Coordinates of N, CA and C in Angstrom, one line a residue:
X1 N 0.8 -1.2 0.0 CA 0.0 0.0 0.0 C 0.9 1.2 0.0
X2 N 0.7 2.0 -0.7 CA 1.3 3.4 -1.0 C 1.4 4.4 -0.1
X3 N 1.9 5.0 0.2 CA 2.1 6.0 1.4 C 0.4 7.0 1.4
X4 N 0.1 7.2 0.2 CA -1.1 7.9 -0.3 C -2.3 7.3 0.4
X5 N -2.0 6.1 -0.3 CA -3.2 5.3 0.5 C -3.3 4.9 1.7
X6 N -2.3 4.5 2.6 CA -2.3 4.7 3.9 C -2.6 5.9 4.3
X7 N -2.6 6.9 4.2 CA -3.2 8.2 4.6 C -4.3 8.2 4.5
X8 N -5.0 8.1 3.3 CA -6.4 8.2 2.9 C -7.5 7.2 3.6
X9 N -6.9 5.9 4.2 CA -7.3 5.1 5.1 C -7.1 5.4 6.2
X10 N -5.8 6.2 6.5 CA -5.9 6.3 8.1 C -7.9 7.9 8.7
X11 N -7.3 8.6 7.1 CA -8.9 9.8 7.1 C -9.8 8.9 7.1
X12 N -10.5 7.8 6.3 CA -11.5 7.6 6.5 C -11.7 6.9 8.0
X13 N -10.7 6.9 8.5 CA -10.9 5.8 9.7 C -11.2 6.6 10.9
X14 N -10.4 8.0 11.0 CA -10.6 9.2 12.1 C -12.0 9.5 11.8
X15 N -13.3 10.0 10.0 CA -13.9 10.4 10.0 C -15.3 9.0 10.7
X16 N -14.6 7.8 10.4 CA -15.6 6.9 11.1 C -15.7 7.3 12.6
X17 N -14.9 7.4 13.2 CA -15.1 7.5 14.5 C -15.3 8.1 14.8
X18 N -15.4 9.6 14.4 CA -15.8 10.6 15.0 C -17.5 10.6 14.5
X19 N -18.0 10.0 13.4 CA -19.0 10.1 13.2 C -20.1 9.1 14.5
X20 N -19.2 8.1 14.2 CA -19.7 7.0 15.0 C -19.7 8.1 16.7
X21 N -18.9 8.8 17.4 CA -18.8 8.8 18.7 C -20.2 10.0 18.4
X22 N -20.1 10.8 17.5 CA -21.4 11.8 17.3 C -22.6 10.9 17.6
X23 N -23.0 10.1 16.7 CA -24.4 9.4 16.9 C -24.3 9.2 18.5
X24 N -23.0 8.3 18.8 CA -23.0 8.2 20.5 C -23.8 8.9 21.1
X25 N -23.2 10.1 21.3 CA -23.6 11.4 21.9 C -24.9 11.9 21.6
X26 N -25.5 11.6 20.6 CA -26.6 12.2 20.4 C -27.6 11.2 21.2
X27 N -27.7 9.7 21.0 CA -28.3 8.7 21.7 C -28.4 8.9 23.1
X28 N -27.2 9.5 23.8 CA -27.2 10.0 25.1 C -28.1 10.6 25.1
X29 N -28.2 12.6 24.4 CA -28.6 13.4 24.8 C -30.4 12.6 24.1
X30 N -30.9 12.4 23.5 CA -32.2 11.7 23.5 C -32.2 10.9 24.8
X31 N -31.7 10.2 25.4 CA -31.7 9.7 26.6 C -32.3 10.0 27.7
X32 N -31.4 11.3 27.3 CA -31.3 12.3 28.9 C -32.7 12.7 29.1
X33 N -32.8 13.8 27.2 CA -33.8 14.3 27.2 C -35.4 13.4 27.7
X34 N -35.4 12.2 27.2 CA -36.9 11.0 27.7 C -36.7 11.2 29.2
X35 N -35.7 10.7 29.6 CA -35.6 10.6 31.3 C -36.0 11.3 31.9
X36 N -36.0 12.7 31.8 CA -35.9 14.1 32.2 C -37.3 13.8 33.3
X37 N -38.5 13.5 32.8 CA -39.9 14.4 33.1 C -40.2 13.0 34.3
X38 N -39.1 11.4 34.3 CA -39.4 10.2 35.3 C -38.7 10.9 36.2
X39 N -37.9 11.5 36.1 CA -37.1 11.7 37.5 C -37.8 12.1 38.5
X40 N -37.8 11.2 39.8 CA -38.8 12.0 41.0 C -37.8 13.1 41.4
X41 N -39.0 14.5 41.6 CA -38.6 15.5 42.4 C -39.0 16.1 43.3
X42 N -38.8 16.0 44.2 CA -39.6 16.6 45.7 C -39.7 17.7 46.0
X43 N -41.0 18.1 46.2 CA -41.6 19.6 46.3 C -41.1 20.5 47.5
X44 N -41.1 21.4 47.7 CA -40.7 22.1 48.8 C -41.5 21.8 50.3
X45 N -42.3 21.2 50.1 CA -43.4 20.7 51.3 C -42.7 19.6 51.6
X46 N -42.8 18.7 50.9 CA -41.7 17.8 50.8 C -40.5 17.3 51.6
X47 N -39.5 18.3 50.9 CA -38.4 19.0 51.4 C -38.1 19.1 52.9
X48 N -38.8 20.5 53.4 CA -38.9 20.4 54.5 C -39.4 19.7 55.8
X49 N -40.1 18.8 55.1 CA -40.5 17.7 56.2 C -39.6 16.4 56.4
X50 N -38.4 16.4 55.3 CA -37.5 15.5 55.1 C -36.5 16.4 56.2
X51 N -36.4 17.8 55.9 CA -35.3 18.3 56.6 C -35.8 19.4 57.6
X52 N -36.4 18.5 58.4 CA -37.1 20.2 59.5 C -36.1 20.9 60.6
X53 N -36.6 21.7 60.4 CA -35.7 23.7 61.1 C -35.1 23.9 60.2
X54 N -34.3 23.3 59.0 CA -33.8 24.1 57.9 C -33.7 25.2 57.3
X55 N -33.1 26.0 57.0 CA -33.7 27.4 56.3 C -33.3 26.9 54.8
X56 N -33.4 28.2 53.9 CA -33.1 27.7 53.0 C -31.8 27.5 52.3
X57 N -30.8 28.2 53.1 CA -29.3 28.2 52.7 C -29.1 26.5 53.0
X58 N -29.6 26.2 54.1 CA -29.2 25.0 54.9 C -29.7 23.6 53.9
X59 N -31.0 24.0 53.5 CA -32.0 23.1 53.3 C -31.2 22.4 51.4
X60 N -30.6 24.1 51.0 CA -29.9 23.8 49.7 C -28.3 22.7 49.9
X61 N -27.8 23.5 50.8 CA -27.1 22.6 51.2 C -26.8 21.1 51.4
X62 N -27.8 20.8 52.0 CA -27.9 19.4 52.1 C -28.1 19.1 50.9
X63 N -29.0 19.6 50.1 CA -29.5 18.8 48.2 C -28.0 18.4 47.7
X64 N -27.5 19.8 47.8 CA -25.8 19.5 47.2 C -25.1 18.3 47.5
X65 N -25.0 18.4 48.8 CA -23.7 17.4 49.6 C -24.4 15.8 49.4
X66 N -25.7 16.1 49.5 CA -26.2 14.6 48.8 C -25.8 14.6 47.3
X67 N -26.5 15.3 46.5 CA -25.8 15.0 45.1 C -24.6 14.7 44.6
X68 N -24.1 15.6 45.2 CA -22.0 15.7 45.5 C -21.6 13.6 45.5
X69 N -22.4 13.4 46.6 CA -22.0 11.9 46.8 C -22.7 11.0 45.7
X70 N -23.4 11.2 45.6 CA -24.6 10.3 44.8 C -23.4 10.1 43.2
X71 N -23.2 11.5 42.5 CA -22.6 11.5 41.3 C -21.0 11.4 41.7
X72 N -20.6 11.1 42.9 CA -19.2 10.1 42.8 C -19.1 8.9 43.1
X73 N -20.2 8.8 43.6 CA -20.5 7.2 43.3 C -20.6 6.6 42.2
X74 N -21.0 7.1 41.3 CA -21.2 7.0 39.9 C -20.0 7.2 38.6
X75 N -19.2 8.4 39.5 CA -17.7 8.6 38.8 C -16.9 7.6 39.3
X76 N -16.8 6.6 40.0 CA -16.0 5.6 39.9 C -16.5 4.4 38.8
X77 N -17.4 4.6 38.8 CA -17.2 4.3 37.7 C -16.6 4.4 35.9
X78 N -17.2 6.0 35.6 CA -16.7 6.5 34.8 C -15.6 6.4 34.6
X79 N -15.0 6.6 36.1 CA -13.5 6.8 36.0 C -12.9 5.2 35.0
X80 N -13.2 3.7 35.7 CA -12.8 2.9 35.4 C -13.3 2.5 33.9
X81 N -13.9 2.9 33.0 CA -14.7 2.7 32.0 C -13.9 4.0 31.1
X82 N -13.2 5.0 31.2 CA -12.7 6.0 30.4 C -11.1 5.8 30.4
X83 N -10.7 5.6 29.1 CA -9.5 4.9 28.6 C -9.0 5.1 27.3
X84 N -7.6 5.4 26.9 CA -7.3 5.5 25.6 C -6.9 4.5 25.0
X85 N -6.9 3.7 23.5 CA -7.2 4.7 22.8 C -8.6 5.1 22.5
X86 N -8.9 6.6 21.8 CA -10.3 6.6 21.9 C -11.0 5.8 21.4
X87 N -12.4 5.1 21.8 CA -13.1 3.8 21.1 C -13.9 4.4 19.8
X88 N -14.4 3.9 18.6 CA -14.7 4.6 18.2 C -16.4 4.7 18.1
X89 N -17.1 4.4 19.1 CA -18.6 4.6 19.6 C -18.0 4.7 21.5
X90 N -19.1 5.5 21.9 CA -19.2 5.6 23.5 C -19.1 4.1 24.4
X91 N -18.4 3.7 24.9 CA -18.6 2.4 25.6 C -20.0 2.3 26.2
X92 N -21.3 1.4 26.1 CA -22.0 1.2 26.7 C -21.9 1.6 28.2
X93 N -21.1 1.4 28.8 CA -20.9 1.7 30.2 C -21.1 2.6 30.7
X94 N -19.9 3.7 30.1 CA -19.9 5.1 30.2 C -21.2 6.0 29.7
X95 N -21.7 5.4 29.0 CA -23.0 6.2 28.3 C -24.0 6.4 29.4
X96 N -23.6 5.0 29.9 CA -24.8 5.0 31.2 C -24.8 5.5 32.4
X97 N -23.1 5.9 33.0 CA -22.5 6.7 34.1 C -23.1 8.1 33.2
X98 N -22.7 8.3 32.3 CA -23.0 9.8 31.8 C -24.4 10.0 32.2
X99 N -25.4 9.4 32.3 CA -27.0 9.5 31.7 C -27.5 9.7 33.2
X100 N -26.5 8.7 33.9 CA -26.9 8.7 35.5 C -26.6 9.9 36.0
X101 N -25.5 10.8 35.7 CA -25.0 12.1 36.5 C -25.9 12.7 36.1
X102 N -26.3 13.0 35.1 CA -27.5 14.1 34.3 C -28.1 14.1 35.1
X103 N -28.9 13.1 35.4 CA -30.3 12.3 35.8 C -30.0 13.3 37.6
X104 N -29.0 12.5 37.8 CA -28.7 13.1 39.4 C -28.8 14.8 39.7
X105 N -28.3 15.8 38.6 CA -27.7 17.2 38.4 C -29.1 17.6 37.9
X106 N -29.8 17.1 37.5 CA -31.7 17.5 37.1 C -32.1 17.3 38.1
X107 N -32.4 16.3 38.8 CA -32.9 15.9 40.1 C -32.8 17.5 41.0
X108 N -31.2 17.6 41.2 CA -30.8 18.5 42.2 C -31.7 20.3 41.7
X109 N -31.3 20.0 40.5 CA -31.6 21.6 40.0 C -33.1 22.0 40.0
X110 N -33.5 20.9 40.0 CA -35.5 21.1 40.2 C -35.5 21.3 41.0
X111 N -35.1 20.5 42.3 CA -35.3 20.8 44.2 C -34.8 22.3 44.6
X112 N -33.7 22.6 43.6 CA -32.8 23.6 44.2 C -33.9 24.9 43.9
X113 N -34.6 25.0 42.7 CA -35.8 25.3 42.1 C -36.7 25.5 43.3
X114 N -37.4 24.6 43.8 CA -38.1 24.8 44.7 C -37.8 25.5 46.0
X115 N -36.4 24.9 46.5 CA -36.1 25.9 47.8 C -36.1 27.4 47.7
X116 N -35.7 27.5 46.2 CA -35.2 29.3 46.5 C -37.1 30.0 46.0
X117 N -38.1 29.2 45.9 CA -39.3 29.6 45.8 C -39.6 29.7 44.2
X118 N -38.8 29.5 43.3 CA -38.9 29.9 41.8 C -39.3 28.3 41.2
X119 N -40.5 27.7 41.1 CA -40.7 26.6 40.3 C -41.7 27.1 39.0
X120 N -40.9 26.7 38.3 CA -41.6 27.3 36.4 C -43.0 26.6 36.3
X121 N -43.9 27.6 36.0 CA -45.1 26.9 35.5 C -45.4 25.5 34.8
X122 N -46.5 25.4 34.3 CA -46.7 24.7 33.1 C -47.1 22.8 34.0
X123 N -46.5 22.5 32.7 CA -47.4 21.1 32.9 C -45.8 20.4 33.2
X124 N -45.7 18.5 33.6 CA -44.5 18.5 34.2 C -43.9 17.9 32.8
X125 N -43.7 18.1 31.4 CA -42.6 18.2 30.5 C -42.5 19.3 30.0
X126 N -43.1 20.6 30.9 CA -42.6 21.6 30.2 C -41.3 22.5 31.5
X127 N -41.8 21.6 32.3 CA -40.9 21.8 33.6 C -39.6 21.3 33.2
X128 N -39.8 20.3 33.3 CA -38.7 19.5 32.3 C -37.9 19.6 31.8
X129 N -38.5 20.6 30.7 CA -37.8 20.8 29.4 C -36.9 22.4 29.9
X130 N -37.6 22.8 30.9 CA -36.9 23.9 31.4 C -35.6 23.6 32.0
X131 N -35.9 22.8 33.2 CA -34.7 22.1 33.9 C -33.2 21.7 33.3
X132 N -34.1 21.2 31.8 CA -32.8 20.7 31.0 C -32.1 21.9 30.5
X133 N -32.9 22.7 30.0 CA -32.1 24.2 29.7 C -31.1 24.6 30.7
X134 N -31.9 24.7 32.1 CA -31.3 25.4 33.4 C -29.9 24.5 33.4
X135 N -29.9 23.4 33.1 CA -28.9 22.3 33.5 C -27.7 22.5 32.1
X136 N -28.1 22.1 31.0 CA -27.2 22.8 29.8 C -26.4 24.0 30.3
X137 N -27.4 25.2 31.0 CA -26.9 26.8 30.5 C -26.2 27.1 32.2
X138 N -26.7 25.8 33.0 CA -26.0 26.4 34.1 C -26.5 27.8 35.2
X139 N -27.9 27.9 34.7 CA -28.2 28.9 35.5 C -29.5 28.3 35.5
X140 N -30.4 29.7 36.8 CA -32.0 28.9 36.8 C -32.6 29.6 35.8
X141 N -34.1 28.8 35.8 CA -34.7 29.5 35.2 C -35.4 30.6 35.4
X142 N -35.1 31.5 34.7 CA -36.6 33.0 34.5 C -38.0 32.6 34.6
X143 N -38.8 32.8 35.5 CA -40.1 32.1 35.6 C -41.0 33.5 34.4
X144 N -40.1 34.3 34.8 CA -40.6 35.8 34.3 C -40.9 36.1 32.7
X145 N -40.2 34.8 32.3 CA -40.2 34.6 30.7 C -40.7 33.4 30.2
X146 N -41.6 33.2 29.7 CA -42.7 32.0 29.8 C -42.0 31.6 28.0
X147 N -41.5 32.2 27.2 CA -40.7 31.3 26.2 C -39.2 30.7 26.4
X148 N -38.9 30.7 27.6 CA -37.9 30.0 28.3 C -38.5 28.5 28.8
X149 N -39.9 28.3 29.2 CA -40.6 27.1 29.3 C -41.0 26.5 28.2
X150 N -42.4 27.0 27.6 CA -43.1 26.6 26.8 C -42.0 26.6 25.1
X151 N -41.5 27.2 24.9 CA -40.7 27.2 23.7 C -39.8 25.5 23.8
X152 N -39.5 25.3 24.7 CA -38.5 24.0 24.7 C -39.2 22.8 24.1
X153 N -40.8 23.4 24.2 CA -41.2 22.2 23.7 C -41.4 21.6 22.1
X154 N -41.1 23.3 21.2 CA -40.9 23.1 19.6 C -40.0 22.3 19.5
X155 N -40.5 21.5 18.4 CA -39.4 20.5 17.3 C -37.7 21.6 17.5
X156 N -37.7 22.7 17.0 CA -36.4 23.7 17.1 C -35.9 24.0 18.4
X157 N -36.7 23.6 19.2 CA -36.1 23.8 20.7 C -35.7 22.9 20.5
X158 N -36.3 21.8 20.4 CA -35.7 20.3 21.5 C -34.4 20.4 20.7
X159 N -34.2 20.4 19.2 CA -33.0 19.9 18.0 C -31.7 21.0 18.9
X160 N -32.4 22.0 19.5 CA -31.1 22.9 20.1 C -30.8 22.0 21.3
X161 N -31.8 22.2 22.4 CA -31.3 21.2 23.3 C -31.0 20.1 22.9
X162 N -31.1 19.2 22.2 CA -29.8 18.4 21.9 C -28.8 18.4 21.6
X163 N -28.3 19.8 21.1 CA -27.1 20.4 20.9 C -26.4 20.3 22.2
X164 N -27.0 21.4 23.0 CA -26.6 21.9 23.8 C -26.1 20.6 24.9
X165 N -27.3 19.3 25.2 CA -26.6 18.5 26.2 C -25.7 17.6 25.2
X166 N -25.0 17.9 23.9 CA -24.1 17.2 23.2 C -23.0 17.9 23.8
X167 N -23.0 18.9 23.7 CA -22.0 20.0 24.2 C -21.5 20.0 25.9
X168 N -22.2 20.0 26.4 CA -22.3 19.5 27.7 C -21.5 18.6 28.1
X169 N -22.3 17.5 27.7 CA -21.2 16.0 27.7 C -20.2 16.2 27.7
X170 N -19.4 16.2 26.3 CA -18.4 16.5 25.6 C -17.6 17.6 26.8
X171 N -18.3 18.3 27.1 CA -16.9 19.2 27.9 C -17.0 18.9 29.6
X172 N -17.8 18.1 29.5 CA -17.4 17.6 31.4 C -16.7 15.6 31.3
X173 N -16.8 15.6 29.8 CA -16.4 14.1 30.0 C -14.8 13.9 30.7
X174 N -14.0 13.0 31.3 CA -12.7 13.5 32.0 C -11.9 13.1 31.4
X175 N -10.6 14.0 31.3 CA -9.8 14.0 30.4 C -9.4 12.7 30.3
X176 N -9.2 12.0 29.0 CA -8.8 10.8 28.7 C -7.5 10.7 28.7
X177 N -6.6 9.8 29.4 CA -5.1 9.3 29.4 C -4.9 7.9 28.9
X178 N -3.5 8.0 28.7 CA -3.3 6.7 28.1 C -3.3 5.2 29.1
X179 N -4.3 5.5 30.2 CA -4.2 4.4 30.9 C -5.7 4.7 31.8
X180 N -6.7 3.6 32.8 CA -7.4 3.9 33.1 C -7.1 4.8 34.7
X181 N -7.9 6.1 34.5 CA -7.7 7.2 35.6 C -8.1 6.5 36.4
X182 N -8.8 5.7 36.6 CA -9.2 5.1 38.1 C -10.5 5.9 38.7
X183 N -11.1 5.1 39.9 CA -12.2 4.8 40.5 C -12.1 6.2 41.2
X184 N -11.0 6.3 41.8 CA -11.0 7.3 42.7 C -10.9 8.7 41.8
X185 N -10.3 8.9 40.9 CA -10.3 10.5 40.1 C -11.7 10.3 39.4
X186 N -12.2 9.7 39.3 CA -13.7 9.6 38.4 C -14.6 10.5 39.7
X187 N -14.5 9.1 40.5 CA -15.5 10.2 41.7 C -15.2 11.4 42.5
X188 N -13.6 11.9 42.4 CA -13.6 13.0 42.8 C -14.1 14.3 41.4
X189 N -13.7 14.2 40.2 CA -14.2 15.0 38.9 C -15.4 14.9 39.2
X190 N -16.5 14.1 39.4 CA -17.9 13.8 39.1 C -18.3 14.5 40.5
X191 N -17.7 14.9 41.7 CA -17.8 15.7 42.9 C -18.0 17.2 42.9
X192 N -16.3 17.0 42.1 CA -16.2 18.6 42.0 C -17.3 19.4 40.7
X193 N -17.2 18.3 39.8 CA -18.0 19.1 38.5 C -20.0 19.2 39.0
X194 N -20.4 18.1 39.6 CA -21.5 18.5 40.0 C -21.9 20.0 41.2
X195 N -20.7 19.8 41.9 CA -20.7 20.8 43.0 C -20.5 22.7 42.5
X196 N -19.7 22.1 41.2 CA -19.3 23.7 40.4 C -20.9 23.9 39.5
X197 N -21.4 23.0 39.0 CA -22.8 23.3 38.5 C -23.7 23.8 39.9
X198 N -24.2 23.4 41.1 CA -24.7 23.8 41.6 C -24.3 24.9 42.4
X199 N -23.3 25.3 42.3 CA -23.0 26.5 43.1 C -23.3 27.7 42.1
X200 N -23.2 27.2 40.8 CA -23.6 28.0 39.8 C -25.0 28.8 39.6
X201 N -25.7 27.8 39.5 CA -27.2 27.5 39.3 C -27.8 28.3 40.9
X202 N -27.4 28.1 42.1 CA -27.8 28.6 43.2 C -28.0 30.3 43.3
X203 N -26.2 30.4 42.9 CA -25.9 31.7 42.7 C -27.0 32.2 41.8
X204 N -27.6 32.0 40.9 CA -28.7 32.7 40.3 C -30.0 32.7 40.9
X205 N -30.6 31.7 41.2 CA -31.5 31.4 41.9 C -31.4 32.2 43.0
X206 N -30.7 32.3 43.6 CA -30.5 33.2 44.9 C -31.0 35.1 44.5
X207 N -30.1 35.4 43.4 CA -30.7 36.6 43.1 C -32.2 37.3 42.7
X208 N -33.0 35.8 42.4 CA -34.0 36.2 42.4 C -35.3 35.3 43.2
X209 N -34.5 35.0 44.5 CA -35.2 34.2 45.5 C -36.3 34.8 46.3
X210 N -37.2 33.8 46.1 CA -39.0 34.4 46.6 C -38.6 33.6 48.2
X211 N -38.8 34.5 49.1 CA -38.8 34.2 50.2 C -40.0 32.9 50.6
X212 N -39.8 31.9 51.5 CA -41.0 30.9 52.1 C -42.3 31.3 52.3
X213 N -42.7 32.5 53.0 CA -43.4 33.0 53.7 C -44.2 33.9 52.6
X214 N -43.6 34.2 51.3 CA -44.7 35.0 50.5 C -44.5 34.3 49.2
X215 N -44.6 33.1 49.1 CA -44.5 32.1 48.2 C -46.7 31.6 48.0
X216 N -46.9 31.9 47.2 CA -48.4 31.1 46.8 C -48.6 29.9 47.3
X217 N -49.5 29.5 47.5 CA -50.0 28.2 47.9 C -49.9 27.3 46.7
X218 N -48.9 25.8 46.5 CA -48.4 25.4 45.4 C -49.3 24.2 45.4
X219 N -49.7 23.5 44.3 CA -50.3 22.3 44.6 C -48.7 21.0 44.5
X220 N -49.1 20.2 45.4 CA -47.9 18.8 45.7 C -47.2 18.7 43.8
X221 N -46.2 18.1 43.5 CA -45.8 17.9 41.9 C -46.3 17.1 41.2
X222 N -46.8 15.7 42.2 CA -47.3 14.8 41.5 C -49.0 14.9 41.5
X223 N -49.5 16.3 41.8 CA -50.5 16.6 41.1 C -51.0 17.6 40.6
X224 N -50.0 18.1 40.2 CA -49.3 19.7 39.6 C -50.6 19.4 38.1
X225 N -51.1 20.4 37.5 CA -51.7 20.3 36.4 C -50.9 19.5 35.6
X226 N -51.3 18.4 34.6 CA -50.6 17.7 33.3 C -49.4 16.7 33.5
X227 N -49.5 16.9 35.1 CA -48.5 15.7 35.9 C -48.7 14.3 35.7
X228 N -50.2 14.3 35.6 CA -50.0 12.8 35.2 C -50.1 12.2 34.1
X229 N -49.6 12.9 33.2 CA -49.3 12.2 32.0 C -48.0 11.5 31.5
X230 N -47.2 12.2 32.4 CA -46.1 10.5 32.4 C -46.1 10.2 33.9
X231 N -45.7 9.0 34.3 CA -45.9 8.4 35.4 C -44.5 8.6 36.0
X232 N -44.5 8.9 37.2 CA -42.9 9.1 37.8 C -42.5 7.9 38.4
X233 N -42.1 7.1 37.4 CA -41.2 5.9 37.4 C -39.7 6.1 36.8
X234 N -38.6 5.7 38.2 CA -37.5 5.6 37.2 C -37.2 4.9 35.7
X235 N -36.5 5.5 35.0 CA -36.3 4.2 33.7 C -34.9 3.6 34.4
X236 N -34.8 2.6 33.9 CA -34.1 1.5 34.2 C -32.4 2.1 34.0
X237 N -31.6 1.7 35.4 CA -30.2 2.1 34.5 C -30.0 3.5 35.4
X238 N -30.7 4.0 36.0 CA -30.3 5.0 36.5 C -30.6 5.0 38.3
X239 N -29.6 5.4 39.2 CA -29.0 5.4 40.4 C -30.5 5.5 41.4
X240 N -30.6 4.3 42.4 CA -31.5 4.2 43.3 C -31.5 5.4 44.3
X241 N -30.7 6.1 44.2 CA -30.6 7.4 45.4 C -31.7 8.5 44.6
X242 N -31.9 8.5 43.3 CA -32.5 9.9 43.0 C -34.0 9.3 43.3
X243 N -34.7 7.9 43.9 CA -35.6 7.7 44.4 C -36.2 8.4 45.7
X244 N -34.6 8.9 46.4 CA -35.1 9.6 48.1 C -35.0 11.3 47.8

């Protein structure tokens, strides 16, 4: 084989796998996206009867330091599943550690939602569909802007939000070395990176936090208007802790 053509086979072989890890990535972020509206999330009534005297600094707190744990539990595995050379589709495994942190970092950002008194209208996939924004863009949502909810639900939203948690992925996945990082750096990255999203997300929330006491009377989530049209059952594959 000619030097020419070894080249031209080594291109088609980079353009396979990068194509191939694209589909990857997208199958995740459809993933994510279905899972979104099963995740249980516990209302602020809820909340505080799981954590009573709490305030709300306190009550966020604790969501964190639970999540913090929950998604390093889950980075040990990542950790042992992420390895060079690059494969050229997402390892089954990893797809599934990925799908689970989401899952865990949605969970948190809905509750964190409710403590600081800002839960977005609508029905629960339009809640949803917000959360996954909030979670992509790293901040909360504007309740104040009602095509920050209901827009997520166009065909053009969702095709963006699938961008966006492709993008996502891709830049919190941990850096690959030529050997496996191990159990232990998976779940300290999957610590720290959950804990830098929520400190994030709070910090906004915080600026435009509706105090407890002049908060509306909310009805429970699971019989929020349009809530019962998916059933809040985990899907399969994702971490028994986001059940408490």
């Amino acid at each position: 084989m000619t030097r020419g053509r070894r080249l031209d086979t080594v291109k088609r072989g980079v353009r396979k796998g990068g194509a191939s890890a694209k589909a990857a990535l997208a199958h995740i972020a459809d993933r994510i996206i279905e899972s979104a509206p099963r995740v249980p999330v516990r209302d602020l009534a809820t909340l505080r009867k799981q954590f009573p005297g709490l305030g709300p600094e306190e009550l966020a707190d604790k969501l964190v330091a639970g999540a913090a744990n929950s998604s390093s539990t889950v980075g040990a595995g990542v950790g042992a599943a992420a390895m060079l050379p690059v494969p050229p589709a997402m390892p089954a495994e990893l797809a599934a550690e990925i799908t689970a942190v989401a899952a865990i970092e949605l969970k948190l950002i809905a509750e964190l939602h409710e403590v600081y008194g800002l839960r977005p209208p609508g029905t629960l996939k339009e809640r949803s569909a917000a959360y996954l924004t909030s979670w992509t863009e790293e901040r909360g949502v504007d309740i104040t802007k009602p095509s920050t909810i209901n827009g997520a639900l166009s065909g053009r939203m969702k095709r963006e939000l699938r961008q966006q948690i492709m993008k996502r992925t891709i830049r919190n996945l941990p850096n690959l070395v030529p050997f496996m990082i191990g159990a232990a750096v998976g779940a300290m990255m999957n610590r720290r990176d959950t804990k830098k999203v929520a400190e994030r997300v709070r910090a906004d929330l915080r600026s435009r936090q509706i105090p407890w006491d002049a908060l509306p009377e909310l009805p429970p989530l699971e019989t929020a208007p349009g809530s019962a049209e998916i059933p809040r059952q985990l899907p399969p594959g994702l971490p028994k802790e986001l059940e408490s």
